[in-house]
XYZ file of C-alpha atoms in Angstrom:
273
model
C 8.583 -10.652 19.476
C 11.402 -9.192 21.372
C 11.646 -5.643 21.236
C 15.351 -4.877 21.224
C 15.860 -7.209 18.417
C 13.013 -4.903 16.696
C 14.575 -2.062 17.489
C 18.018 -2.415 16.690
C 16.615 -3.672 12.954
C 14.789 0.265 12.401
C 17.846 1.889 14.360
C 19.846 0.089 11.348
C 17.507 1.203 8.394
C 16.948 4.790 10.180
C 20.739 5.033 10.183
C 20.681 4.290 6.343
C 18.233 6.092 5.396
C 19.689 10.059 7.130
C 22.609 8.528 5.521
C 21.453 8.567 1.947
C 18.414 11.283 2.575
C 17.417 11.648 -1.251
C 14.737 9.591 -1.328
C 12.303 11.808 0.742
C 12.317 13.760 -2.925
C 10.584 11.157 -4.201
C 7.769 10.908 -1.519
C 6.905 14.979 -2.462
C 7.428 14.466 -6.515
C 5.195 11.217 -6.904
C 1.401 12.413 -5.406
C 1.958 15.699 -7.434
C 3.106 13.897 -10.876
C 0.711 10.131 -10.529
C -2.393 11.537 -10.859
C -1.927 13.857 -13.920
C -1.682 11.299 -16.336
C -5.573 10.266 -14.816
C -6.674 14.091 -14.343
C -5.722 14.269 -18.141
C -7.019 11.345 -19.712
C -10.334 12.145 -18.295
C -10.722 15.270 -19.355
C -10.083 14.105 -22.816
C -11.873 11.528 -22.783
C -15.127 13.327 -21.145
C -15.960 14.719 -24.623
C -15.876 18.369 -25.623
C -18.776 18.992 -23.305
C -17.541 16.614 -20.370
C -20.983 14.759 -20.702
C -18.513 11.684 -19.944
C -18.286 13.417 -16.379
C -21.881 12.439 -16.035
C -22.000 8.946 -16.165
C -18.398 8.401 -14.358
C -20.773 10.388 -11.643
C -23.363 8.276 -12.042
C -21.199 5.504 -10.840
C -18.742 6.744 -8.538
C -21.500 8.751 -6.381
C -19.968 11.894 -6.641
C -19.782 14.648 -9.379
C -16.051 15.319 -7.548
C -14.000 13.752 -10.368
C -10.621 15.163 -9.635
C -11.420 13.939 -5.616
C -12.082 10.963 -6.758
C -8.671 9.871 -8.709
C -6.120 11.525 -6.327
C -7.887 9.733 -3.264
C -7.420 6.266 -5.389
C -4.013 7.623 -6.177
C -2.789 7.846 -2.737
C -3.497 4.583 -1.387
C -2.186 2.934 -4.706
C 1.314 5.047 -3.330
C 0.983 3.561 0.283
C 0.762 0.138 -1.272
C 3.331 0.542 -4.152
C 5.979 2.187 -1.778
C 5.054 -1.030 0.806
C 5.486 -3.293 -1.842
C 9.141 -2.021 -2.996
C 10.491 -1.406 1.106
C 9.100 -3.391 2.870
C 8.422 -6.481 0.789
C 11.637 -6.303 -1.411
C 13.787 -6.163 2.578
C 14.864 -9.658 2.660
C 15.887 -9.194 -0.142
C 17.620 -6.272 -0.450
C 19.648 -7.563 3.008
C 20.116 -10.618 1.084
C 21.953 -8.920 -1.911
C 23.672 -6.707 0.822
C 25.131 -9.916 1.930
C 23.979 -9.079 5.672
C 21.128 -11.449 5.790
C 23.224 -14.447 6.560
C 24.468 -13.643 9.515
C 21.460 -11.895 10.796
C 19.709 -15.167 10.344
C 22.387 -16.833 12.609
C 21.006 -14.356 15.501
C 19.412 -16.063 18.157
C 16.179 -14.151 17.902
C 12.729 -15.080 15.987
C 13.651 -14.334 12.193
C 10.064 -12.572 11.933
C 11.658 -10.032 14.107
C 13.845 -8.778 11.048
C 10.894 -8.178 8.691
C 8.983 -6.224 11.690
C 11.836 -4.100 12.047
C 12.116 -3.397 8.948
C 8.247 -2.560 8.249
C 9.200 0.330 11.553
C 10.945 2.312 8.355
C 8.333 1.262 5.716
C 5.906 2.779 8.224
C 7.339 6.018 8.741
C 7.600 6.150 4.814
C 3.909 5.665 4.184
C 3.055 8.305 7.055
C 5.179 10.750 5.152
C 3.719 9.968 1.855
C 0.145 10.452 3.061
C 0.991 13.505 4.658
C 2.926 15.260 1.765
C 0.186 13.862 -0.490
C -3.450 15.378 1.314
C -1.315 18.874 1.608
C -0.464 18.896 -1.907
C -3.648 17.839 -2.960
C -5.135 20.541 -0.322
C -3.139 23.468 -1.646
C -2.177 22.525 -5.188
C -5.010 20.830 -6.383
C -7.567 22.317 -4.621
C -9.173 19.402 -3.375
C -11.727 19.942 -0.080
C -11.410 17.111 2.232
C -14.190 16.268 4.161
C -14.583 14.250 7.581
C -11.739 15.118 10.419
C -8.316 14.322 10.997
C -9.320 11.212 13.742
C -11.902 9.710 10.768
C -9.135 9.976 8.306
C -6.655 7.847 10.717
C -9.013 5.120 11.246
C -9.101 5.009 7.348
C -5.986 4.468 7.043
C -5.078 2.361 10.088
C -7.785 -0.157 8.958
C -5.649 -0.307 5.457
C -2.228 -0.985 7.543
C -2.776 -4.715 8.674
C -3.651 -5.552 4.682
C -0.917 -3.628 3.281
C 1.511 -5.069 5.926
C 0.173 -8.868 5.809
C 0.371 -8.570 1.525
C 3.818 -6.794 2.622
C 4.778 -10.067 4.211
C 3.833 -13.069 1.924
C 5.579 -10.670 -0.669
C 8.896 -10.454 0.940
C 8.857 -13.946 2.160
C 7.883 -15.596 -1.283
C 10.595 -13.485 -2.909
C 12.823 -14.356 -1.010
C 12.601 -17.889 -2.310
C 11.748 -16.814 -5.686
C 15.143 -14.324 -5.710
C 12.871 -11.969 -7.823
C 11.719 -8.692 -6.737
C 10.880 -6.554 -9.928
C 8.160 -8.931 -11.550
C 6.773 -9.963 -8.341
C 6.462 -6.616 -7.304
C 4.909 -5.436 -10.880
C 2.218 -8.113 -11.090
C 1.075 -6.987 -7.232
C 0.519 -3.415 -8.141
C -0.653 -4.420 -11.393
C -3.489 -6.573 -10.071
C -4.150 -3.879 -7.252
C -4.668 -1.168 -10.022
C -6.767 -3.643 -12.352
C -9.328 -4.285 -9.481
C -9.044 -1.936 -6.605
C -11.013 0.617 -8.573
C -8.419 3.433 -7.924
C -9.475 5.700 -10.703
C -12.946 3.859 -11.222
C -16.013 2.561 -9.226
C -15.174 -1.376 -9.829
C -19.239 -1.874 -10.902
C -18.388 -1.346 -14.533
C -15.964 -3.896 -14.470
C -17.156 -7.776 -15.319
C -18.879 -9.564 -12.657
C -15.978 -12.153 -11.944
C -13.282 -9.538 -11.811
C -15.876 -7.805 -9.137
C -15.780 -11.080 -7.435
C -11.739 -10.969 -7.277
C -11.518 -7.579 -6.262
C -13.666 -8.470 -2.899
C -10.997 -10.299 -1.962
C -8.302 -7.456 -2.082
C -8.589 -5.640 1.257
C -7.801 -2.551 -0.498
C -10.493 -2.088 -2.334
C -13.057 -1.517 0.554
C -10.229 0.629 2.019
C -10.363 2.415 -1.258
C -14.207 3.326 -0.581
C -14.059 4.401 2.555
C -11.345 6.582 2.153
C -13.797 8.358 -0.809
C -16.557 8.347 2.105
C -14.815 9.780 4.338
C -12.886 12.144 2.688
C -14.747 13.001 -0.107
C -18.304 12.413 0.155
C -18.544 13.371 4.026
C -20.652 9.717 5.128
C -18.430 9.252 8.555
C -17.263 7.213 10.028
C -20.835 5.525 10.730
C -21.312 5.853 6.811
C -18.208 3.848 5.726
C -18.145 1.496 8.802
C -19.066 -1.633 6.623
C -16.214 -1.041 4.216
C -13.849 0.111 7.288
C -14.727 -3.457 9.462
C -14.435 -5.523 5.795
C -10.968 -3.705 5.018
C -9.853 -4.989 8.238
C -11.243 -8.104 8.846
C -9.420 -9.059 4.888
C -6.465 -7.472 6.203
C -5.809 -9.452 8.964
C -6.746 -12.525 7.566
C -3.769 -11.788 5.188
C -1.489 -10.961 8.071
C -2.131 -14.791 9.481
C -1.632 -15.795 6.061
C 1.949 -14.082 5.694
C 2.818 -15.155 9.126
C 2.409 -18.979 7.867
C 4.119 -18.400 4.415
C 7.090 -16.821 6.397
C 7.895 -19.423 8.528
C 7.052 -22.016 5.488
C 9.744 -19.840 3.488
C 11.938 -20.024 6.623
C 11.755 -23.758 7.541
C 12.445 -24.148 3.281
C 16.031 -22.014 3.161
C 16.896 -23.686 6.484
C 16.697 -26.971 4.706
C 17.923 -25.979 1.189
C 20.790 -24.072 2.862
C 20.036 -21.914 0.048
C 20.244 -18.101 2.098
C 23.674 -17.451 0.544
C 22.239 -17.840 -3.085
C 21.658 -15.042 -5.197
């Protein structure tokens, strides 16, 4: 990895991005308005004396209901905002008509997707940020653990969101498809991650599948953590798991990148839209 070649990718995207600066809106809208529609449905569906709240607590392992579906909530934004920067970027610089000649640089062509995960990054920072204060202050959430246990949380999360990241933006690439690869991604993620339920009520296989998916162990902890104030030491095993998956799928994107790469080279087939 060469670092100039690195940097000069995020100085690029930074450049666009202060350029065209309405899209931070969007990062302070989203983690107010997502979990509503969740907040809502289960107080309707709790019955007119919530005894519904008492078997969902019977599951989840906490009586903290509200807790419970905005923690879910934010990590499903980390990932969905991933998915759409970072893994639609070849992409997007494909349709730009600037990933051409990029590709002609003489530098590693992995170098262009990390610089462009430097901007994906900073995006996810500021959507966790603006999401814990505005669940803090508007929803009246109390977070447990400290600020250090809630970074390792979410640092163990970054090599699976980023290796997922990859395979998605090298795949579509070839595929030339962003929208339905993107959808069926987040769609699995929110099937079996168990972001607004404990995934023990679902069927056994889907279990099964869903340890598999870094995110759901990252999912737990975070609620350990943050919610039901185990530690660190309490939500260690899902912490190590979350990573261990995680990089596992960042080997596994490496390989599909440069399988994607050595394919265009040969089907000359970068200029095709």
């Amino acid at each position: 990895m060469k670092i100039r070649a690195v940097a000069a990718v995020a100085k690029k995207d930074l450049t666009q991005m202060v350029r065209y600066p309405t899209w931070i809106i969007e990062l302070f809208i989203w983690p107010l308005i997502f979990p509503l529609a969740y907040i809502l449905s289960a107080n309707g569906l709790a019955g007119p004396s919530g005894e519904g709240f008492q078997s969902f607590a019977a599951k989840a392992g906490t009586d903290q209901i509200v807790g419970y579906l905005v923690i879910g909530s934010m990590i499903w934004m980390m990932v969905n905002f991933t998915m759409w920067n970072y893994g639609s970027y070849l992409r997007d610089e494909q349709l730009r008509g600037t990933l051409e000649s990029n590709w002609l640089c003489p530098i590693n062509k992995f170098d262009i997707l990390i610089g462009g995960s430097v901007i994906s990054f900073v995006t996810v920072v500021i959507s966790v940020v603006a999401s814990i204060l505005e669940y803090r202050f508007v929803y009246r959430i109390h977070f447990t653990g400290n600020i250090f246990s809630w970074i390792l949380v979410f640092a163990a999360l970054v090599p699976g969101i980023y290796g997922i990241g990859t395979i998605l933006a090298s795949l579509v690439l070839k595929l030339k498809e962003v929208n339905a690869a993107v959808n069926v991604a987040r769609g699995l993620m929110m099937i079996l991650c168990g972001i607004t339920f404990p995934i023990s009520v679902m069927p056994y296989f889907m279990q099964v599948m869903a340890k598999f998916i870094p995110y759901t162990f990252g999912i737990e902890a975070a609620r350990q953590v943050m919610l039901m104030d185990s530690g660190i030491k309490g939500a260690s095993g899902n912490i190590l798991i979350c990573l261990i998956e995680g990089i596992v799928y960042m080997i596994i994107g490496r390989l599909v990148f440069i399988s994607v790469e050595n394919g265009v080279k040969e089907a000359g087939s970068l200029d095709r839209f």
